[in-house]
Amino acid sequence: LDVKGKTIVVRMVTNVHGETDHVQQNKNYRANIAEWQANYEADVKAMTGQTEPIPMLHTQMHSWTRYQPGGAPAPFSSTSRIPIDQLAEHVASNGKTVLVGPKYQVEYVADGVHLTNRGYRHMGEYYAKAYRQIVLRGKKWEPLRPISVTRNGATITVKFLVPVPPLKLDTELVTNPADFGFELAGDGPVPNIESVDVAGPDTVTIRLDKAPTGNNLRLRYAFTGTPGADGGPKTGARGNLRDSDETRSLYDFKLYNWCVTFDEALP
């Protein structure tokens, strides 16, 4: 499609979404966002004639503690499957639906759901980093996320895909919700976390007070929040794990890549 002798190319689509899907308990969310990206790409390519792909960028939803699925008087939420589905689709789509990162580290307004003007600007610079990586550098964007979880007795070792090593546990920019955001779940009682340590540039070691013995064990991060609490770096579901990305911000924000919310099987 030529306009004044120039070719129009759409490089990507950006979205911020997931809240309504959480409230409606959408069990088809992963398939929906995959279809959404595919429809964008097919429709835009038909209009522009381009061959370049059109990835869809999004960030994890982190305000679920302020929502009541089904509406009042239903209880406020402590957890949500939406951010887990967002991560899973990122991994499965191979660059089609791209997870830029979480949003627990940015600033929220008094409703605990929406971001402040500074929060949206901060979030926008994260999208800009991903755009630069994908479009200008021609490389794949990956958020800070786990790639393997292993266990030896009462010690859990988590390897991460780290955009800019080394890993850091930061309790200044995000307050510690307990155990730096890590938690265990399973059928029946689970051991307590005794310590969480950065053991290498891409590795976190979690020590339990005893070896777990239950079934369906899970290691989770930034997964459970306080029902009714505002989203954000001091009150919402959150964690303290970040990388060391010193990318310069136009507005003096820290643009470290924070670990995404995850829910992984624990061997």
Short mmCIF file of C-alpha atoms in Angstrom, two decimals:
data_model
loop_
_atom_site.label_atom_id
_atom_site.label_comp_id
_atom_site.label_asym_id
_atom_site.label_seq_id
_atom_site.Cartn_x
_atom_site.Cartn_y
_atom_site.Cartn_z
CA LEU A 1 0.00 0.00 0.00
CA ASP A 2 1.73 3.17 -1.19
CA VAL A 3 0.81 6.60 0.09
CA LYS A 4 2.76 9.47 -1.47
CA GLY A 5 5.33 6.98 -2.70
CA LYS A 6 5.94 5.38 0.67
CA THR A 7 5.16 1.90 1.86
CA ILE A 8 3.14 1.51 5.04
CA VAL A 9 4.26 -1.22 7.42
CA VAL A 10 2.70 -1.94 10.81
CA ARG A 11 5.45 -3.15 13.11
CA MET A 12 3.43 -4.32 16.11
CA VAL A 13 0.30 -3.86 18.19
CA THR A 14 0.39 -2.93 21.89
CA ASN A 15 -2.28 -3.84 24.42
CA VAL A 16 -2.95 -3.50 28.14
CA HIS A 17 -5.68 -5.91 29.17
CA GLY A 18 -6.83 -8.87 31.26
CA GLU A 19 -8.93 -7.32 34.02
CA THR A 20 -12.34 -8.12 32.51
CA ASP A 21 -11.17 -11.62 31.62
CA HIS A 22 -10.27 -12.10 35.28
CA VAL A 23 -13.65 -10.84 36.49
CA GLN A 24 -15.46 -13.08 34.00
CA GLN A 25 -13.15 -16.01 34.86
CA ASN A 26 -12.41 -16.54 31.17
CA LYS A 27 -11.13 -20.09 30.79
CA ASN A 28 -10.35 -19.53 27.10
CA TYR A 29 -8.09 -16.54 27.68
CA ARG A 30 -4.93 -18.07 26.18
CA ALA A 31 -6.73 -19.10 23.02
CA ASN A 32 -8.43 -15.72 22.86
CA ILE A 33 -5.23 -13.69 22.89
CA ALA A 34 -3.61 -16.01 20.34
CA GLU A 35 -6.62 -15.54 18.07
CA TRP A 36 -6.58 -11.79 18.72
CA GLN A 37 -2.98 -11.47 17.53
CA ALA A 38 -3.60 -13.70 14.51
CA ASN A 39 -6.62 -11.62 13.48
CA TYR A 40 -4.66 -8.38 13.77
CA GLU A 41 -1.86 -9.81 11.66
CA ALA A 42 -4.13 -11.25 8.96
CA ASP A 43 -6.29 -8.14 8.67
CA VAL A 44 -3.42 -5.65 8.64
CA LYS A 45 -1.39 -7.67 6.14
CA ALA A 46 -4.42 -7.72 3.85
CA MET A 47 -4.51 -3.92 3.96
CA THR A 48 -0.80 -3.12 3.74
CA GLY A 49 0.46 -6.03 1.66
CA GLN A 50 3.39 -6.45 4.04
CA THR A 51 5.12 -9.74 4.75
CA GLU A 52 6.57 -8.64 8.09
CA PRO A 53 4.95 -10.25 11.15
CA ILE A 54 2.89 -8.15 13.56
CA PRO A 55 3.54 -9.24 17.14
CA MET A 56 1.18 -8.17 19.93
CA LEU A 57 2.84 -6.79 23.04
CA HIS A 58 1.19 -6.90 26.45
CA THR A 59 2.02 -6.76 30.16
CA GLN A 60 0.80 -8.91 33.01
CA MET A 61 -2.31 -7.78 34.86
CA HIS A 62 -1.51 -7.14 38.53
CA SER A 63 -4.60 -5.51 40.04
CA TRP A 64 -6.71 -8.64 40.59
CA THR A 65 -6.88 -8.13 44.37
CA ARG A 66 -9.22 -5.18 43.75
CA TYR A 67 -11.71 -7.27 41.75
CA GLN A 68 -14.69 -9.40 42.77
CA PRO A 69 -15.27 -12.05 40.09
CA GLY A 70 -18.98 -12.14 39.38
CA GLY A 71 -19.44 -8.77 41.09
CA ALA A 72 -20.39 -7.79 44.63
CA PRO A 73 -20.99 -9.30 47.12
CA ALA A 74 -18.50 -11.91 45.89
CA PRO A 75 -15.18 -11.82 47.80
CA PHE A 76 -12.18 -9.96 46.46
CA SER A 77 -9.57 -12.07 44.70
CA SER A 78 -6.29 -13.27 46.15
CA THR A 79 -5.05 -14.94 42.95
CA SER A 80 -5.64 -14.85 39.20
CA ARG A 81 -4.93 -17.20 36.32
CA ILE A 82 -4.77 -14.35 33.81
CA PRO A 83 -1.09 -13.40 34.37
CA ILE A 84 -0.18 -17.09 34.30
CA ASP A 85 -1.97 -17.50 30.96
CA GLN A 86 -0.24 -14.38 29.65
CA LEU A 87 3.15 -15.90 30.44
CA ALA A 88 2.21 -19.31 29.05
CA GLU A 89 1.04 -17.85 25.75
CA HIS A 90 4.21 -15.79 25.46
CA VAL A 91 6.32 -18.93 25.81
CA ALA A 92 4.16 -20.96 23.42
CA SER A 93 3.68 -18.33 20.72
CA ASN A 94 7.39 -17.91 19.86
CA GLY A 95 7.28 -14.17 19.41
CA LYS A 96 3.68 -13.64 18.31
CA THR A 97 2.15 -12.57 21.63
CA VAL A 98 4.99 -10.96 23.54
CA LEU A 99 4.97 -10.51 27.30
CA VAL A 100 6.89 -7.31 28.04
CA GLY A 101 6.87 -7.91 31.79
CA PRO A 102 4.86 -7.40 34.98
CA LYS A 103 3.24 -4.21 36.28
CA TYR A 104 3.49 -4.62 40.07
CA GLN A 105 6.55 -2.34 40.18
CA VAL A 106 4.89 0.78 38.71
CA GLU A 107 2.76 3.46 40.37
CA TYR A 108 -1.02 3.01 40.82
CA VAL A 109 -3.73 5.59 41.55
CA ALA A 110 -6.00 5.50 44.59
CA ASP A 111 -8.43 2.98 43.07
CA GLY A 112 -5.64 0.38 43.15
CA VAL A 113 -6.51 -0.72 39.61
CA HIS A 114 -5.33 1.95 37.17
CA LEU A 115 -1.89 3.49 36.92
CA THR A 116 -1.00 7.10 37.58
CA ASN A 117 0.10 9.25 34.65
CA ARG A 118 3.68 8.53 35.73
CA GLY A 119 2.83 4.85 36.01
CA TYR A 120 1.56 4.68 32.43
CA ARG A 121 4.60 6.60 31.20
CA HIS A 122 6.83 4.20 33.13
CA MET A 123 4.99 1.23 31.62
CA GLY A 124 5.27 2.79 28.15
CA GLU A 125 9.05 2.86 28.40
CA TYR A 126 9.03 -0.88 29.04
CA TYR A 127 7.07 -1.34 25.82
CA ALA A 128 9.62 0.90 24.08
CA LYS A 129 12.46 -1.35 25.24
CA ALA A 130 10.70 -4.37 23.78
CA TYR A 131 10.00 -2.49 20.53
CA ARG A 132 13.66 -1.58 20.19
CA GLN A 133 14.73 -5.17 20.78
CA ILE A 134 12.24 -6.69 18.33
CA VAL A 135 12.02 -4.10 15.53
CA LEU A 136 15.26 -2.14 15.59
CA ARG A 137 17.59 -4.94 16.67
CA GLY A 138 15.73 -7.82 15.08
CA LYS A 139 15.97 -9.95 18.20
CA LYS A 140 13.50 -11.79 20.39
CA TRP A 141 12.22 -10.08 23.54
CA GLU A 142 12.14 -12.10 26.72
CA PRO A 143 11.00 -10.92 30.14
CA LEU A 144 12.74 -12.06 33.30
CA ARG A 145 11.18 -15.50 33.76
CA PRO A 146 12.02 -18.97 35.13
CA ILE A 147 13.34 -21.61 32.76
CA SER A 148 13.95 -24.50 35.18
CA VAL A 149 13.00 -25.50 38.72
CA THR A 150 14.88 -28.31 40.45
CA ARG A 151 14.94 -29.61 44.03
CA ASN A 152 17.40 -31.50 46.19
CA GLY A 153 15.73 -32.35 49.48
CA ALA A 154 14.82 -29.07 51.14
CA THR A 155 16.70 -26.89 48.64
CA ILE A 156 15.05 -25.51 45.51
CA THR A 157 17.12 -24.09 42.67
CA VAL A 158 15.51 -21.85 40.06
CA LYS A 159 17.27 -20.86 36.85
CA PHE A 160 16.00 -17.75 35.11
CA LEU A 161 16.17 -16.23 31.69
CA VAL A 162 17.71 -12.88 32.68
CA PRO A 163 17.73 -10.01 30.15
CA VAL A 164 20.65 -8.24 31.88
CA PRO A 165 22.41 -10.29 34.60
CA PRO A 166 22.98 -10.43 37.48
CA LEU A 167 19.78 -10.98 39.40
CA LYS A 168 19.02 -8.76 42.39
CA LEU A 169 16.57 -8.88 45.30
CA ASP A 170 15.36 -5.29 45.59
CA THR A 171 13.31 -4.29 48.64
CA GLU A 172 13.67 -0.54 48.09
CA LEU A 173 11.67 -0.09 44.89
CA VAL A 174 9.25 -2.90 45.80
CA THR A 175 8.53 -3.74 49.43
CA ASN A 176 8.95 -7.35 50.57
CA PRO A 177 5.55 -9.10 50.73
CA ALA A 178 7.24 -12.03 52.58
CA ASP A 179 9.90 -14.35 51.20
CA PHE A 180 10.55 -11.83 48.39
CA GLY A 181 7.34 -12.95 46.69
CA PHE A 182 8.10 -16.68 46.51
CA GLU A 183 5.64 -19.23 47.92
CA LEU A 184 4.94 -22.97 47.93
CA ALA A 185 1.60 -24.64 47.36
CA GLY A 186 0.41 -28.22 47.20
CA ASP A 187 -2.06 -30.77 48.49
CA GLY A 188 -2.00 -30.45 52.26
CA PRO A 189 0.56 -28.65 54.43
CA VAL A 190 3.74 -27.42 52.75
CA PRO A 191 7.11 -26.55 54.33
CA ASN A 192 8.01 -23.01 55.28
CA ILE A 193 10.57 -21.01 53.31
CA GLU A 194 13.62 -20.34 55.49
CA SER A 195 15.65 -18.28 53.05
CA VAL A 196 15.76 -16.92 49.50
CA ASP A 197 19.16 -16.05 48.04
CA VAL A 198 20.60 -15.03 44.70
CA ALA A 199 23.12 -17.80 44.11
CA GLY A 200 24.45 -16.67 40.73
CA PRO A 201 23.84 -14.26 37.86
CA ASP A 202 20.77 -16.24 36.77
CA THR A 203 20.03 -18.45 39.79
CA VAL A 204 17.95 -18.22 42.96
CA THR A 205 18.22 -20.75 45.80
CA ILE A 206 15.27 -21.29 48.15
CA ARG A 207 15.80 -23.24 51.34
CA LEU A 208 12.87 -24.85 53.15
CA ASP A 209 12.62 -25.87 56.78
CA LYS A 210 12.12 -29.47 55.64
CA ALA A 211 11.77 -31.46 52.45
CA PRO A 212 8.23 -31.39 51.02
CA THR A 213 6.32 -34.66 50.90
CA GLY A 214 2.94 -33.72 49.46
CA ASN A 215 1.55 -34.01 45.96
CA ASN A 216 0.99 -31.40 43.23
CA LEU A 217 3.70 -29.15 44.63
CA ARG A 218 4.04 -25.72 43.03
CA LEU A 219 6.57 -22.91 43.30
CA ARG A 220 4.92 -19.54 42.81
CA TYR A 221 6.08 -15.95 42.60
CA ALA A 222 4.09 -12.70 42.87
CA PHE A 223 1.08 -14.99 42.77
CA THR A 224 -0.97 -14.43 45.92
CA GLY A 225 -2.10 -11.01 47.10
CA THR A 226 -4.23 -9.66 49.92
CA PRO A 227 -7.92 -9.61 48.88
CA GLY A 228 -9.09 -6.02 48.53
CA ALA A 229 -5.57 -4.57 48.53
CA ASP A 230 -4.52 -2.00 45.93
CA GLY A 231 -2.18 -3.08 43.18
CA GLY A 232 1.31 -1.64 43.25
CA PRO A 233 4.85 -1.94 44.60
CA LYS A 234 3.86 -1.62 48.26
CA THR A 235 0.45 -3.27 48.51
CA GLY A 236 -0.32 -5.58 45.58
CA ALA A 237 0.67 -9.11 44.65
CA ARG A 238 4.37 -8.60 43.97
CA GLY A 239 7.95 -9.81 44.34
CA ASN A 240 11.45 -8.39 44.71
CA LEU A 241 13.40 -10.16 41.98
CA ARG A 242 14.80 -8.03 39.17
CA ASP A 243 17.72 -7.90 36.76
CA SER A 244 20.42 -5.21 36.44
CA ASP A 245 19.24 -3.42 33.30
CA GLU A 246 20.53 0.16 33.41
CA THR A 247 18.71 1.30 30.27
CA ARG A 248 18.39 5.07 30.44
CA SER A 249 14.89 6.44 30.95
CA LEU A 250 13.75 9.72 29.40
CA TYR A 251 11.88 10.45 32.63
CA ASP A 252 14.29 9.18 35.30
CA PHE A 253 12.47 5.89 35.92
CA LYS A 254 14.33 2.73 36.82
CA LEU A 255 13.86 0.36 33.91
CA TYR A 256 15.03 -2.83 35.53
CA ASN A 257 13.25 -5.93 34.25
CA TRP A 258 11.25 -7.42 37.13
CA CYS A 259 10.39 -11.09 37.31
CA VAL A 260 6.99 -12.02 35.94
CA THR A 261 4.33 -13.71 38.02
CA PHE A 262 4.69 -17.49 37.63
CA ASP A 263 3.33 -20.80 38.88
CA GLU A 264 5.72 -23.71 38.21
CA ALA A 265 5.61 -27.39 39.08
CA LEU A 266 8.00 -28.33 41.88
CA PRO A 267 9.66 -31.76 41.50
#
